[in-house]
Coordinates of C-alpha atoms in Angstrom, one line a residue:
Chain A
M9 CA -36.0 72.5 -50.5
A10 CA -35.4 74.3 -53.6
T11 CA -35.0 71.4 -55.9
Q12 CA -38.6 70.2 -54.5
S13 CA -40.3 73.1 -55.2
I14 CA -39.1 73.6 -58.6
Q15 CA -39.3 70.1 -59.8
P16 CA -42.5 68.8 -58.1
S17 CA -43.4 66.4 -60.6
Q18 CA -40.2 63.8 -60.5
G19 CA -42.3 61.2 -58.2
V20 CA -39.9 58.7 -57.1
R21 CA -36.8 61.1 -57.2
K22 CA -38.2 63.4 -55.0
K23 CA -36.8 62.0 -51.7
V24 CA -33.4 61.8 -53.4
G25 CA -33.9 65.6 -54.5
L26 CA -34.7 66.3 -51.0
S27 CA -31.6 65.1 -49.2
E28 CA -29.7 66.4 -52.0
A29 CA -31.1 69.8 -51.4
A30 CA -30.4 69.4 -47.9
K31 CA -26.6 68.5 -48.7
R32 CA -26.6 71.3 -50.6
T33 CA -27.9 73.7 -47.8
E34 CA -25.4 71.8 -45.5
R35 CA -22.7 73.0 -48.1
I36 CA -24.1 76.5 -48.5
A37 CA -24.2 76.9 -44.6
W38 CA -20.4 76.0 -44.1
L39 CA -19.4 78.0 -46.9
F40 CA -21.2 81.0 -45.4
L41 CA -19.6 80.2 -42.2
A42 CA -16.1 79.7 -43.6
P43 CA -14.8 83.5 -43.3
T44 CA -16.0 83.5 -39.7
I45 CA -14.4 80.2 -38.9
V46 CA -11.2 81.3 -40.4
V47 CA -10.9 84.4 -38.8
V48 CA -11.9 82.7 -35.2
L49 CA -9.0 80.1 -36.0
A50 CA -6.4 82.6 -36.7
V51 CA -7.2 85.0 -34.0
A52 CA -8.4 82.9 -31.1
A53 CA -7.8 79.2 -31.7
Y54 CA -4.3 79.4 -32.9
P55 CA -3.1 81.9 -30.4
L56 CA -4.8 79.8 -27.6
F57 CA -2.7 76.8 -28.8
S58 CA 0.5 78.6 -29.2
T59 CA -0.1 80.0 -25.6
I60 CA -0.5 76.5 -24.3
Y61 CA 2.5 75.5 -26.2
A62 CA 4.8 78.2 -25.0
T63 CA 4.2 77.4 -21.2
F64 CA 6.6 74.5 -21.5
F65 CA 9.5 76.9 -22.6
E66 CA 11.7 79.5 -21.6
A67 CA 11.2 82.1 -23.9
K68 CA 11.8 85.8 -24.3
L69 CA 8.7 87.9 -25.8
G70 CA 9.8 89.4 -29.2
S71 CA 13.2 87.9 -29.3
A72 CA 14.6 85.6 -32.3
K73 CA 16.6 83.4 -29.7
A74 CA 15.6 79.6 -29.8
W75 CA 13.1 78.9 -27.1
E76 CA 14.4 76.5 -24.3
Y77 CA 12.3 73.6 -23.2
V78 CA 11.8 73.4 -19.7
G79 CA 9.1 71.0 -18.9
I80 CA 6.5 71.7 -16.1
S81 CA 8.9 74.1 -14.4
N82 CA 7.0 77.2 -15.2
Y83 CA 3.6 75.7 -13.6
T84 CA 5.7 74.6 -10.6
R85 CA 7.3 78.3 -10.3
L86 CA 3.9 79.8 -10.8
L87 CA 2.3 77.8 -8.1
S88 CA 4.9 78.6 -5.6
N89 CA 4.8 82.4 -6.4
S90 CA 3.1 84.2 -3.5
G91 CA 2.7 87.2 -5.9
W92 CA 0.2 85.1 -8.2
W93 CA -1.6 83.9 -5.3
E94 CA -2.2 87.4 -4.0
A95 CA -3.4 88.3 -7.4
V96 CA -5.8 85.4 -7.3
W97 CA -7.1 86.3 -3.9
N98 CA -7.4 90.2 -4.8
T99 CA -9.2 89.3 -8.1
I100 CA -11.7 87.1 -6.1
R101 CA -12.3 89.9 -3.5
F102 CA -13.0 92.4 -6.1
T103 CA -15.3 90.0 -8.1
L104 CA -17.2 89.0 -4.9
G105 CA -17.5 92.7 -3.9
S106 CA -18.4 94.3 -7.0
V107 CA -20.8 91.4 -8.0
F108 CA -22.5 91.4 -4.7
F109 CA -23.2 95.2 -5.1
E110 CA -24.0 95.3 -8.6
L111 CA -26.7 92.8 -8.1
V112 CA -28.1 94.5 -5.1
L113 CA -28.3 97.9 -6.7
G114 CA -29.2 96.6 -10.1
L115 CA -31.9 94.8 -8.7
G116 CA -33.2 98.1 -6.9
I117 CA -32.6 100.3 -9.9
A118 CA -34.5 97.5 -12.2
V119 CA -37.4 97.4 -10.0
V120 CA -37.8 101.1 -9.7
V121 CA -37.5 101.7 -13.3
N122 CA -39.9 99.2 -13.8
S123 CA -42.5 101.1 -12.2
K124 CA -44.2 103.8 -14.0
F125 CA -43.1 107.4 -13.1
P126 CA -42.6 110.7 -14.7
G127 CA -39.0 110.8 -16.1
R128 CA -38.7 107.0 -16.4
G129 CA -37.3 107.4 -20.0
L130 CA -34.7 109.9 -18.6
M131 CA -33.6 107.7 -16.0
R132 CA -33.2 104.7 -18.5
T133 CA -31.0 106.9 -20.6
S134 CA -28.9 108.0 -17.8
M135 CA -28.2 104.4 -16.7
L136 CA -26.7 103.7 -20.3
V137 CA -24.2 106.4 -20.2
P138 CA -21.7 105.1 -17.6
W139 CA -21.8 101.6 -19.3
A140 CA -21.2 103.2 -22.5
I141 CA -18.0 105.2 -21.8
P142 CA -14.4 103.7 -22.0
T143 CA -13.2 102.4 -18.5
A144 CA -10.0 104.1 -19.2
V145 CA -12.3 107.4 -19.0
S146 CA -14.1 106.7 -16.1
S147 CA -11.2 105.4 -14.1
Q148 CA -9.5 108.7 -14.8
M149 CA -12.6 110.7 -13.7
W150 CA -12.9 108.7 -10.6
K151 CA -9.0 108.9 -9.7
W152 CA -9.4 112.6 -9.7
M153 CA -12.6 112.5 -7.6
Y154 CA -10.6 110.3 -5.2
H155 CA -7.6 112.8 -4.9
D156 CA -6.2 112.8 -1.6
V157 CA -6.2 116.8 -1.2
F158 CA -8.3 118.2 -3.9
G159 CA -10.7 115.3 -4.4
V160 CA -14.6 116.0 -4.3
V161 CA -14.9 112.6 -2.5
N162 CA -12.8 113.7 0.6
D163 CA -14.3 117.2 0.6
F164 CA -17.8 115.5 0.5
F165 CA -17.2 113.2 3.4
T166 CA -15.3 115.8 5.7
R167 CA -17.2 118.9 4.9
I168 CA -20.6 118.4 3.4
I169 CA -21.6 115.3 5.3
P170 CA -18.8 115.0 7.9
I171 CA -18.5 111.3 8.7
L172 CA -14.5 111.0 8.1
P173 CA -12.2 112.8 10.6
Q174 CA -9.6 113.4 8.1
K175 CA -9.0 113.2 4.3
I176 CA -8.1 109.7 3.0
A177 CA -5.7 108.6 0.5
W178 CA -8.4 106.5 -1.2
V179 CA -6.4 104.8 -3.8
A180 CA -3.2 104.9 -1.9
S181 CA -3.6 102.7 0.9
D182 CA -3.8 99.0 1.5
A183 CA -7.2 99.3 3.5
T184 CA -9.1 101.4 0.9
A185 CA -7.6 100.9 -2.6
L186 CA -9.4 97.9 -3.5
P187 CA -13.0 99.0 -1.9
A188 CA -12.3 102.4 -3.9
L189 CA -11.8 100.4 -7.2
V190 CA -14.8 98.1 -6.5
A191 CA -16.9 101.4 -6.0
V192 CA -15.8 102.4 -9.5
D193 CA -16.5 99.1 -11.1
V194 CA -20.1 98.9 -9.5
W195 CA -20.6 102.5 -10.8
K196 CA -19.9 101.5 -14.3
T197 CA -21.6 98.1 -14.5
T198 CA -24.6 98.3 -12.4
P199 CA -26.7 99.8 -15.2
F200 CA -25.8 96.9 -17.3
M201 CA -27.1 94.4 -14.5
A202 CA -30.1 96.7 -14.0
L203 CA -30.8 96.5 -17.8
L204 CA -30.7 92.6 -18.2
L205 CA -32.7 92.4 -14.8
L206 CA -35.2 94.9 -16.4
A207 CA -35.8 92.7 -19.3
G208 CA -36.3 89.8 -17.0
L209 CA -38.9 92.0 -14.9
Q210 CA -40.9 92.8 -17.9
L211 CA -41.4 89.4 -18.6
I212 CA -43.5 88.8 -15.4
P213 CA -46.9 89.2 -16.6
A214 CA -48.9 92.1 -14.5
D215 CA -52.0 89.7 -13.6
V216 CA -49.6 87.7 -11.3
Y217 CA -49.2 91.0 -9.0
E218 CA -52.9 91.6 -9.5
A219 CA -53.8 88.5 -8.1
A220 CA -51.3 88.9 -5.1
S221 CA -52.9 92.0 -4.4
V222 CA -56.5 90.8 -4.3
D223 CA -54.9 88.0 -1.8
G224 CA -53.7 91.0 0.5
A225 CA -49.9 90.5 -0.2
T226 CA -47.9 93.8 0.1
G227 CA -45.2 95.3 -2.0
W228 CA -42.2 93.6 0.0
R229 CA -44.1 90.2 0.1
Q230 CA -45.0 90.6 -3.5
F231 CA -41.2 91.2 -4.4
M232 CA -40.0 88.4 -2.2
T233 CA -42.6 85.8 -3.4
I234 CA -43.2 86.6 -6.8
T235 CA -40.5 89.0 -8.3
L236 CA -37.5 87.1 -7.2
P237 CA -38.3 83.5 -8.1
L238 CA -39.5 84.6 -11.4
L239 CA -36.5 86.7 -12.1
R240 CA -34.2 83.8 -11.1
P241 CA -33.2 83.2 -14.7
A242 CA -32.5 86.7 -15.7
I243 CA -30.6 86.8 -12.1
V244 CA -28.6 83.9 -13.1
V245 CA -27.4 85.2 -16.8
A246 CA -26.5 88.5 -15.4
L247 CA -24.6 86.9 -12.4
I248 CA -22.6 84.6 -14.8
F249 CA -21.9 87.2 -17.2
R250 CA -20.7 89.9 -14.6
T251 CA -18.4 87.3 -12.6
L252 CA -16.7 86.3 -15.8
D253 CA -16.5 89.8 -16.8
S254 CA -15.0 91.0 -13.5
L255 CA -12.6 88.2 -13.1
R256 CA -10.6 89.7 -16.1
V257 CA -10.5 93.0 -14.6
F258 CA -7.4 95.1 -16.0
D259 CA -8.3 98.8 -17.3
I260 CA -9.4 100.0 -13.8
I261 CA -6.6 98.7 -11.8
W262 CA -3.8 99.6 -14.4
I263 CA -5.0 103.1 -14.5
M264 CA -5.9 103.7 -10.8
T265 CA -3.3 102.0 -8.8
S266 CA -1.0 100.1 -11.5
G267 CA -1.5 96.8 -9.0
A268 CA 0.0 98.7 -6.0
F269 CA -1.6 98.8 -2.6
R270 CA -2.9 95.0 -2.5
T271 CA -4.8 95.6 -5.9
E272 CA -2.9 93.6 -8.3
S273 CA -5.4 91.3 -10.4
M274 CA -4.8 88.3 -12.2
A275 CA -4.9 90.2 -15.5
T276 CA -2.5 93.0 -14.3
F277 CA -0.2 90.3 -13.0
N278 CA -0.2 88.6 -16.5
Q279 CA 0.4 91.8 -18.4
R280 CA 3.2 92.5 -16.1
Q281 CA 5.2 89.2 -16.7
L282 CA 4.5 89.2 -20.5
I283 CA 4.8 92.6 -21.6
Q284 CA 7.1 94.5 -18.9
F285 CA 9.2 91.6 -17.9
Q286 CA 8.8 89.9 -21.7
K287 CA 8.6 86.6 -20.3
L288 CA 6.7 84.8 -22.8
G289 CA 6.9 81.3 -21.5
Y290 CA 6.3 82.2 -17.8
G291 CA 3.5 84.7 -18.7
S292 CA 1.7 82.3 -20.7
T293 CA 1.5 80.1 -18.0
V294 CA -0.3 82.8 -16.0
S295 CA -2.4 83.0 -18.9
V296 CA -3.4 79.3 -18.7
A297 CA -3.8 79.5 -14.9
I298 CA -6.2 82.4 -15.3
F299 CA -8.2 80.1 -17.7
V300 CA -8.3 77.6 -15.1
V301 CA -9.5 80.0 -12.4
I302 CA -12.3 81.1 -14.4
G303 CA -13.0 77.6 -15.5
I304 CA -13.5 76.6 -11.9
F305 CA -16.3 79.5 -11.7
V306 CA -17.9 78.2 -14.6
V307 CA -18.1 74.8 -13.4
F308 CA -19.3 76.1 -10.0
Y309 CA -21.8 78.0 -11.5
M310 CA -22.8 75.3 -13.9
T311 CA -23.0 72.7 -11.0
T312 CA -24.9 74.6 -8.4
I313 CA -27.3 77.2 -9.7
F314 CA -27.8 75.7 -13.3
K315 CA -28.4 72.6 -12.0
E316 CA -31.3 73.7 -10.0
E317 CA -32.6 75.6 -12.7
V318 CA -33.2 72.7 -14.8
Chain B
M16 CA -44.1 99.4 -5.2
V17 CA -45.8 97.6 -7.5
G18 CA -49.1 97.5 -5.8
G19 CA -51.6 100.7 -6.1
R20 CA -51.5 101.6 -2.5
R21 CA -48.3 103.7 -1.8
S22 CA -48.3 105.8 1.7
T23 CA -46.6 108.9 1.5
L24 CA -43.6 107.9 3.5
M25 CA -43.3 105.1 0.7
N26 CA -43.5 107.7 -2.2
V27 CA -40.9 110.0 -0.2
L28 CA -38.5 107.1 -0.1
F29 CA -39.2 106.0 -3.6
W30 CA -38.0 109.4 -4.9
V31 CA -35.2 109.4 -2.6
I32 CA -34.0 106.3 -4.2
V33 CA -34.7 107.6 -7.8
L34 CA -32.7 110.9 -6.5
F35 CA -30.1 108.9 -5.2
I36 CA -29.6 106.6 -8.6
I37 CA -29.5 109.6 -10.9
L38 CA -27.0 111.5 -8.6
Y39 CA -24.7 108.3 -8.4
T40 CA -24.7 107.7 -12.2
I41 CA -24.7 111.3 -13.2
F42 CA -22.5 113.1 -10.8
P43 CA -19.1 111.9 -11.8
F44 CA -20.0 113.3 -15.2
Y45 CA -20.9 116.3 -13.7
W46 CA -17.8 116.5 -11.8
A47 CA -15.8 115.9 -14.8
I48 CA -17.4 118.7 -16.7
V49 CA -17.1 121.1 -13.7
S50 CA -13.4 120.2 -13.5
S51 CA -12.7 120.9 -17.2
L52 CA -14.1 124.2 -17.0
T53 CA -12.2 125.3 -13.8
P54 CA -9.0 127.0 -14.0
P55 CA -6.2 124.9 -12.6
S56 CA -5.5 127.5 -10.1
D57 CA -8.9 127.0 -8.7
L58 CA -8.7 123.2 -9.0
F59 CA -5.8 122.8 -6.6
N60 CA -7.4 124.9 -4.0
T61 CA -9.5 123.7 -0.9
P62 CA -12.4 123.6 0.0
V63 CA -13.7 122.4 -3.5
H64 CA -16.1 124.6 -5.2
Y65 CA -19.2 122.5 -6.5
F66 CA -19.7 125.0 -9.3
P67 CA -16.9 126.6 -11.4
E68 CA -16.6 130.2 -10.1
H69 CA -14.5 131.5 -12.9
P70 CA -15.3 129.0 -15.8
T71 CA -13.0 129.0 -18.7
V72 CA -12.7 126.5 -22.0
K73 CA -8.9 126.8 -21.7
A74 CA -8.5 123.3 -21.0
Y75 CA -10.6 122.4 -24.0
G76 CA -8.1 124.4 -26.4
T77 CA -5.3 122.6 -24.8
V78 CA -6.7 119.4 -25.7
F79 CA -7.5 120.0 -29.3
R80 CA -4.2 121.5 -29.7
N81 CA -2.5 118.4 -28.7
E82 CA -1.3 116.6 -31.5
T83 CA -1.1 113.3 -29.5
F84 CA -4.8 113.5 -28.5
R85 CA -5.9 114.5 -32.0
R86 CA -4.1 111.6 -33.5
A87 CA -5.4 109.3 -30.9
L88 CA -9.2 110.4 -31.7
L89 CA -8.4 109.7 -35.3
N90 CA -6.9 106.4 -34.8
S91 CA -9.9 105.5 -32.5
A92 CA -12.4 106.2 -35.1
F93 CA -10.4 104.4 -37.9
V94 CA -9.8 101.2 -35.9
S95 CA -13.4 101.3 -34.5
I96 CA -15.1 101.8 -37.6
T97 CA -13.2 99.2 -39.6
T98 CA -13.4 96.5 -37.0
V99 CA -17.0 97.0 -37.1
L100 CA -17.5 97.0 -40.7
I101 CA -15.4 94.0 -41.1
S102 CA -17.3 92.2 -38.5
L103 CA -20.3 92.9 -39.7
V104 CA -19.6 91.8 -43.4
I105 CA -18.2 88.4 -42.1
G106 CA -20.4 88.0 -39.3
S107 CA -23.8 88.5 -41.1
F108 CA -22.9 85.6 -43.5
G109 CA -21.9 83.3 -40.5
A110 CA -25.1 84.4 -38.5
Y111 CA -27.3 83.8 -41.7
A112 CA -26.1 80.2 -41.6
L113 CA -26.5 79.7 -37.9
G114 CA -29.9 81.5 -37.9
R115 CA -31.7 80.3 -41.0
L116 CA -30.0 77.2 -42.2
K117 CA -30.1 73.7 -41.3
F118 CA -26.8 71.8 -40.9
R119 CA -24.9 69.4 -38.8
G120 CA -22.7 70.8 -36.2
R121 CA -24.7 74.0 -35.9
T122 CA -25.5 73.8 -32.4
L123 CA -21.7 73.1 -31.6
V124 CA -20.8 76.0 -33.6
L125 CA -23.4 78.4 -31.9
Y126 CA -22.1 77.2 -28.5
T127 CA -18.4 77.8 -29.4
V128 CA -19.3 81.2 -30.5
L129 CA -21.4 81.8 -27.3
A130 CA -18.2 80.7 -25.5
M131 CA -15.8 83.0 -27.2
T132 CA -18.0 86.1 -26.5
M133 CA -16.7 85.3 -22.8
F134 CA -13.3 84.8 -23.9
P135 CA -10.8 86.3 -21.6
A136 CA -8.5 88.7 -23.7
I137 CA -5.6 88.6 -21.4
A138 CA -5.3 84.7 -22.2
I139 CA -3.9 85.1 -25.7
L140 CA -2.1 88.2 -25.1
G141 CA 1.2 86.9 -25.7
S142 CA 0.6 85.0 -28.8
L143 CA -1.1 87.8 -30.3
F144 CA 1.8 90.0 -29.5
T145 CA 4.2 87.4 -31.2
M146 CA 1.8 87.2 -34.4
V147 CA 1.3 90.7 -34.6
R148 CA 5.2 91.3 -34.4
T149 CA 5.6 88.5 -37.0
L150 CA 3.2 90.0 -39.5
G151 CA 5.1 93.2 -39.2
I152 CA 1.9 95.3 -37.9
Y153 CA 3.0 95.9 -34.4
N154 CA 2.2 99.8 -33.7
T155 CA -0.2 100.2 -36.3
P156 CA -3.9 100.5 -36.3
W157 CA -4.1 97.0 -38.4
A158 CA -2.6 95.3 -35.1
L159 CA -5.8 96.4 -33.3
I160 CA -8.4 95.9 -36.1
L161 CA -7.0 92.1 -36.3
T162 CA -7.0 91.4 -32.5
Y163 CA -10.3 93.1 -32.0
M164 CA -11.6 90.4 -34.2
T165 CA -11.4 88.1 -31.1
F166 CA -14.4 89.8 -29.5
T167 CA -16.2 91.7 -32.1
L168 CA -16.8 88.9 -34.6
P169 CA -18.1 86.2 -31.9
F170 CA -20.6 88.9 -30.7
T171 CA -21.7 90.1 -34.0
V172 CA -22.3 86.5 -35.0
W173 CA -24.2 85.7 -31.6
V174 CA -26.5 88.8 -31.8
L175 CA -27.2 88.7 -35.5
T176 CA -28.2 85.1 -35.2
N177 CA -31.1 86.2 -32.9
F178 CA -32.2 88.7 -35.4
F179 CA -31.9 86.5 -38.1
Q180 CA -34.1 83.7 -36.2
S181 CA -36.6 86.2 -35.2
L182 CA -37.6 86.6 -39.0
P183 CA -40.7 84.7 -40.2
L184 CA -39.9 81.5 -41.8
E185 CA -42.2 82.1 -45.0
L186 CA -39.8 84.6 -46.2
E187 CA -37.4 82.3 -47.7
Q188 CA -40.0 79.8 -48.6
A189 CA -41.7 82.6 -50.9
A190 CA -38.2 83.2 -52.3
Y191 CA -37.3 79.8 -53.0
V192 CA -40.5 79.3 -54.8
D193 CA -39.7 82.3 -57.0
G194 CA -36.5 80.4 -57.7
A195 CA -34.0 82.4 -55.8
T196 CA -30.8 80.8 -54.8
T197 CA -29.5 81.0 -50.9
L198 CA -27.2 83.7 -51.8
Q199 CA -30.1 85.8 -53.4
T200 CA -32.2 85.2 -50.8
F201 CA -29.9 86.3 -48.2
Y202 CA -28.7 89.4 -49.5
M203 CA -32.0 90.5 -51.5
I204 CA -34.5 89.6 -48.7
L205 CA -33.0 88.8 -45.5
L206 CA -30.2 91.3 -45.2
P207 CA -32.4 94.3 -45.8
L208 CA -34.9 93.1 -43.1
T209 CA -32.2 92.9 -40.7
A210 CA -30.9 96.2 -41.3
P211 CA -32.1 97.2 -37.8
G212 CA -30.4 94.5 -36.3
L213 CA -27.2 95.3 -38.1
V214 CA -27.2 98.9 -37.0
T215 CA -27.8 97.6 -33.3
T216 CA -25.1 95.4 -33.5
G217 CA -22.7 97.7 -35.4
L218 CA -23.4 100.4 -32.4
L219 CA -22.6 97.7 -29.4
A220 CA -19.4 96.5 -31.4
F221 CA -18.3 99.9 -31.9
I222 CA -18.7 100.9 -28.3
N223 CA -16.6 97.6 -27.3
A224 CA -14.0 98.5 -29.9
W225 CA -14.1 102.3 -29.1
N226 CA -13.6 101.4 -25.4
E227 CA -11.2 98.4 -25.6
F228 CA -8.0 99.2 -23.5
L229 CA -5.8 96.0 -23.0
Y230 CA -4.8 95.4 -26.7
A231 CA -4.7 99.1 -27.4
L232 CA -2.0 99.5 -24.6
T233 CA 0.2 96.1 -25.5
F234 CA 0.1 96.6 -29.1
T235 CA 0.9 100.1 -29.8
I236 CA 4.3 102.1 -28.4
N237 CA 3.5 105.4 -29.5
D238 CA 1.4 108.3 -30.7
S239 CA 1.3 106.7 -34.3
A240 CA -1.2 104.0 -33.3
R241 CA -2.6 104.8 -29.7
T242 CA -6.2 105.1 -29.5
A243 CA -8.1 107.5 -27.2
P244 CA -8.4 105.6 -23.9
V245 CA -4.7 104.8 -24.0
A246 CA -4.1 108.5 -24.9
L247 CA -6.2 109.4 -22.0
A248 CA -4.5 107.0 -19.6
L249 CA -1.1 108.0 -20.3
F250 CA -2.1 111.8 -20.6
S251 CA 0.7 114.1 -19.4
G252 CA 0.8 117.8 -19.7
E253 CA 3.5 120.4 -20.6
Q254 CA 4.6 120.6 -17.1
Q255 CA 6.4 117.4 -16.1
F256 CA 5.6 117.2 -12.4
E257 CA 2.1 118.4 -12.0
I258 CA -0.9 116.1 -13.3
P259 CA -3.0 118.3 -15.6
W260 CA -6.4 117.5 -14.1
A261 CA -8.2 120.0 -15.9
D262 CA -6.9 118.8 -19.3
I263 CA -7.5 115.3 -18.6
M264 CA -11.0 116.1 -17.6
A265 CA -11.7 118.0 -20.8
A266 CA -10.3 115.1 -22.6
A267 CA -12.5 112.9 -20.7
V268 CA -15.4 114.9 -21.7
V269 CA -14.3 115.0 -25.3
V270 CA -14.0 111.2 -25.6
T271 CA -17.3 110.7 -23.6
V272 CA -19.6 113.1 -25.8
P273 CA -20.0 110.9 -29.1
L274 CA -21.0 108.1 -26.9
V275 CA -23.4 110.1 -24.9
I276 CA -25.1 111.3 -28.3
L277 CA -25.1 107.8 -29.6
V278 CA -26.9 106.3 -26.6
L279 CA -29.4 109.2 -26.5
I280 CA -30.3 108.6 -30.2
F281 CA -30.2 105.0 -30.4
Q282 CA -31.1 104.0 -26.6
R283 CA -34.1 101.6 -27.4
R284 CA -32.1 100.0 -29.9
L285 CA -29.0 99.6 -27.6
V286 CA -31.2 98.2 -24.9
E287 CA -32.9 95.9 -27.1
G288 CA -29.5 94.4 -28.5
L289 CA -28.0 94.3 -25.1
T290 CA -30.7 92.2 -23.6
A291 CA -31.2 90.1 -26.6
G292 CA -27.7 89.3 -26.8
A293 CA -27.5 88.2 -23.4
V294 CA -30.9 87.0 -22.1
K295 CA -31.7 84.8 -25.1
G296 CA -28.7 82.3 -24.1

């Protein structure tokens, strides 16, 4: 483009100059992208390939000892490891639970915040705070709230609103640990969900509702027949983001239960194998398996929800 | 809720919901603050007091005198700020190319970047560990700055590309007519115009880096490089057998306050950036 505008008089060569300019633009584009590509290759692509490579070896983390080629035995061992399958199942339960409640609550919050009322700005700000603080911090805060003897949650449900006969060790029993962790995750990420949905809600023109009101549609009917269908794209995006995020859950579990009481997730299982047991080959196999599980979810979303979208 | 006719019952219900939402989001913070101000003797007492009866700031003194924690705050600040600056410099070049220039393979690069923002950090943990060891930066802030690029850089490129695309096309054309080169156009005209975008993106990347836990836990071994979230997770008091909850809550409040201030100041920007990064996909 530059050549063309600077030398407009060159008639026949104009066409050649254009493609020259286009080529030049292309070169510049790759030059501008080069630093990004170099960094991405170094810190993501290369480690990814070396992870896959390591799955075929018996190797100790941080050891200079030569790797021993073991074929696919890491994979067969992992597939017959009940601990791994339990971690997969826990992660899926965690994901389904937290994504479901986040969606329902997030939708409710988005609709409420979208309507005009005094204090709306304050509420929008207060929504952002749980999202902004480190998960490590919120996990510690909730761990204290869940304390079996002195925790405020137990006090609340046994004394203020006495619906529990006795205090519960929320994060130290098989039955309650995972739901308790889900509650923390929901608390932390619902605001994010609500913000994404709110952005979608604000794209719906107001006159659609006015027309519906004229036709006599009430609040609930408007919500079901207008809001939900029009909000679908935003819901799909939020759902995918949150599902993929939730499948990688690590911080909350590591801090609150260390994977005990049936809360071991795929990520905590992986970190344990890799770092604590220093099994580089086996741990890398777990990493690849996590990739596959997440991939299955992506394919599922693409083939079901996305397809209908297009 | 959208229509104009709202009965009293609906109104009451509406406000109950609003109240519940605010309570659910705010109460844990309230509780952290109350607990941090309560002397340990009262903290380990039933029934629970919902207001501190003998408020004291002793826990904050303990936290700030704690060498480990002070070090961790400095480490966090250094790691996050450095990561963000490097990401912004590298990322703004890449985003400019993706957002403003035509070239073959653009779509492929763009989707690779998007896919990478969803990359599971755990999947390359072992390889990164080996890399960090080989480079001799294990247990230093540089181990974290390097590895944080795996998520801050794709994120920065993605969000900034959106910002660049939103600028009107005439800008460069005018510059080219005046004989400016691509590089000049980039840093003299487009970059200043994306300043708000840079601030937003930088803030979001900063929050991501400040909050990161898995890499910070794995690539450090002691106080010299640990960041605040890890220090907080491993917080242990002077007494060995009793968990110092008042101190932990004080530390939690200290780590949270800067983020709350950032959120309050940049609320609108953050919401814009978050939704632009996600919805435009």
